[in-house]
Amino acid sequence: MKLFVFDGAGDGASFVADRIEALLAAKPDAHLGLAAGGTMVPIYDQMAQRHADGRLSLAAASAYLLDEYVGLEAADPHGYRRSIEQALVSRTDLAAGRVHAPNGLAPDLVAEADRYDRLVADAKIDLQLLGIGGNGHLAFNEPGSALESQTRPVELSPTTLAANSRFFDSVDAVPTVAITQGLGTIRRASQLVLVAFGAGKSDPVRQALEGPVTTMVPASVVQLHDDVLVVLDEAAASLLTAPR
Ligand code: GLP
């Protein structure tokens, strides 16, 4: 695991965008694992800016999302596919047809999760972006998720519903079910890039990186992967005790 700590989120996001730019320069048809959530916004902003500057092309790349809410209409801006379309498809040359996500409107959610798990496995993700939840969740793998879990429908915890309600009109508007890549699915990616900004992430970051690998802190599974970049700002790193 390699740890990179920056003064602020802007520098951290720029570093991550550098890595993605370098990957795409070496492998234009890279398979990118993308995450939703506020942490990724400055990273996608950087990617869009680099595309505008002629430095980064996603024309041959493909994107695979970590997770998706169940029950939101395709045009709902809270949907994760929709948020990636707004963040990258509308601002870069990433084709909408190359953005893959679980279908949260599928009639059979288990079958849909199995389909997506096979798709991600076959794709072999080159670089997987990961945020971390305040309760240590990874994608929508809530505490208690098996370390080898596969893509599946899950119920969101009350803490996650409360945390994500900031993107909705009220907590009651947050879908209570999602389809998420499992912890075992995520670990198949060639490289993981775990990103966290802000003091609110300092405790889950400490638990994930310095605590035991445990289902109660799903993000701790990154310790089991042999190619992990951890990108933090000083606030998110503030509770780490290991020398750096
Ligand atoms: C959300 C998403 C995760 C995301 C995490 C952190 O619930 N399912 O994929 O990484 O929680 O979100 P944020 O970056 O908004 O803090």
Coordinates of N, CA, C and O and ligand atoms in Angstrom, one line a residue, residues 34-41 66-69 80 129-135 137-142 156 160 163-164 166-167 178 180 195 197 201, ligand 1:
L34 N -15.2 3.4 -11.7 CA -15.5 4.7 -11.2 C -16.5 4.6 -10.0 O -17.3 3.7 -9.8
A35 N -16.3 5.6 -9.1 CA -17.2 5.7 -7.9 C -18.0 6.9 -8.0 O -17.6 7.9 -8.6
A36 N -19.1 6.9 -7.3 CA -19.9 8.1 -7.2 C -19.6 8.7 -5.9 O -18.7 8.3 -5.2
G37 N -20.3 9.8 -5.5 CA -20.1 10.4 -4.2 C -19.3 11.7 -4.3 O -18.6 12.0 -5.4
G38 N -19.4 12.5 -3.3 CA -18.8 13.9 -3.3 C -17.3 13.9 -3.5 O -16.7 14.8 -4.1
T39 N -16.6 12.9 -2.9 CA -15.2 12.8 -3.0 C -14.7 12.8 -4.4 O -13.6 13.4 -4.7
M40 N -15.4 12.2 -5.3 CA -14.9 12.1 -6.7 C -15.1 13.3 -7.5 O -14.6 13.5 -8.6
V41 N -16.0 14.2 -7.0 CA -16.3 15.4 -7.8 C -15.1 16.2 -8.3 O -14.9 16.5 -9.5
L66 N -19.3 1.3 -9.5 CA -19.2 0.4 -8.3 C -20.6 0.0 -7.9 O -20.8 -1.1 -7.4
D67 N -21.6 0.9 -8.0 CA -22.9 0.6 -7.4 C -24.0 1.5 -8.0 O -23.7 2.5 -8.7
E68 N -25.2 1.2 -7.7 CA -26.3 2.0 -8.1 C -27.5 1.8 -7.2 O -27.7 0.7 -6.6
Y69 N -28.2 2.9 -7.0 CA -29.5 2.8 -6.2 C -30.5 2.0 -6.9 O -30.5 2.0 -8.2
Y80 N -26.6 7.0 -9.8 CA -25.1 7.1 -10.0 C -24.7 7.0 -11.5 O -23.7 7.7 -11.9
L129 N -11.3 3.4 -8.7 CA -11.5 4.5 -7.7 C -12.4 4.0 -6.6 O -13.5 3.5 -6.9
L130 N -12.0 4.4 -5.4 CA -12.9 4.0 -4.2 C -12.9 5.2 -3.2 O -11.9 5.8 -2.9
G131 N -14.2 5.5 -2.8 CA -14.3 6.4 -1.7 C -14.5 5.5 -0.4 O -14.4 4.3 -0.5
I132 N -14.8 6.2 0.7 CA -15.0 5.4 1.9 C -16.2 6.1 2.6 O -16.2 7.3 2.7
G133 N -17.1 5.3 3.1 CA -18.2 5.8 3.9 C -17.8 6.2 5.3 O -16.8 5.7 5.8
G134 N -18.5 7.0 5.9 CA -18.2 7.4 7.3 C -18.3 6.2 8.3 O -17.6 6.2 9.3
N135 N -19.0 5.2 7.9 CA -19.1 3.9 8.7 C -18.1 2.9 8.2 O -18.2 1.7 8.5
H137 N -17.8 1.9 5.0 CA -18.3 1.1 3.9 C -17.5 1.4 2.6 O -16.9 2.5 2.5
L138 N -17.5 0.4 1.7 CA -16.8 0.5 0.4 C -17.8 0.2 -0.6 O -18.5 -0.8 -0.5
A139 N -18.0 1.1 -1.6 CA -19.1 1.1 -2.5 C -20.4 1.1 -1.6 O -20.5 1.9 -0.7
F140 N -21.3 0.1 -1.7 CA -22.4 0.0 -0.7 C -22.2 -1.3 0.1 O -23.3 -1.8 0.5
N141 N -21.0 -1.7 0.3 CA -20.8 -2.8 1.2 C -20.8 -2.3 2.6 O -19.8 -1.7 3.1
E142 N -21.9 -2.5 3.3 CA -22.0 -2.0 4.7 C -21.3 -2.9 5.6 O -20.9 -4.1 5.3
L156 N -29.4 -0.5 2.6 CA -28.5 0.5 3.2 C -28.7 0.7 4.7 O -29.8 0.7 5.1
T160 N -25.8 5.3 6.5 CA -25.6 5.6 5.1 C -26.7 6.4 4.6 O -26.5 7.4 3.8
A163 N -26.2 9.9 5.8 CA -25.1 10.6 5.2 C -25.4 11.0 3.8 O -25.1 12.1 3.3
N164 N -26.1 10.1 3.0 CA -26.4 10.4 1.6 C -27.6 11.3 1.4 O -27.9 11.7 0.3
R166 N -27.8 14.2 2.2 CA -27.4 15.5 1.8 C -27.6 15.7 0.3 O -27.6 16.9 -0.1
F167 N -27.6 14.7 -0.5 CA -27.8 14.8 -1.9 C -29.3 14.8 -2.3 O -29.6 15.1 -3.5
A178 N -29.8 -0.9 -2.8 CA -28.9 -0.6 -3.9 C -28.3 -1.9 -4.4 O -28.4 -3.0 -3.7
T180 N -24.6 -3.4 -5.3 CA -23.2 -3.0 -5.2 C -22.3 -4.1 -5.6 O -22.6 -5.3 -5.4
V195 N -9.6 7.0 -2.0 CA -9.5 8.5 -1.8 C -10.4 8.9 -0.7 O -11.6 8.5 -0.6
F197 N -11.2 12.6 1.7 CA -10.9 14.0 2.0 C -11.7 14.5 3.2 O -12.9 14.1 3.3
K201 N -13.7 11.8 7.5 CA -13.3 10.5 7.1 C -12.1 10.0 7.9 O -11.6 8.9 7.6
Ligands
GLP1 C1 -21.4 6.4 -0.9 C2 -21.1 5.5 -2.1 C3 -19.7 5.1 -2.1 C4 -18.9 6.4 -1.8 C5 -19.1 6.7 -0.3 C6 -18.5 8.0 0.1 O1 -22.5 5.9 -0.2 N1 -21.9 4.3 -2.3 O2 -19.3 4.6 -3.4 O3 -17.5 6.2 -2.0 O4 -20.4 6.5 0.0 O5 -19.2 9.0 -0.4 P1 -18.7 10.5 -0.4 O6 -17.6 10.6 -1.3 O7 -19.9 11.3 -0.9 O8 -18.3 10.9 1.0

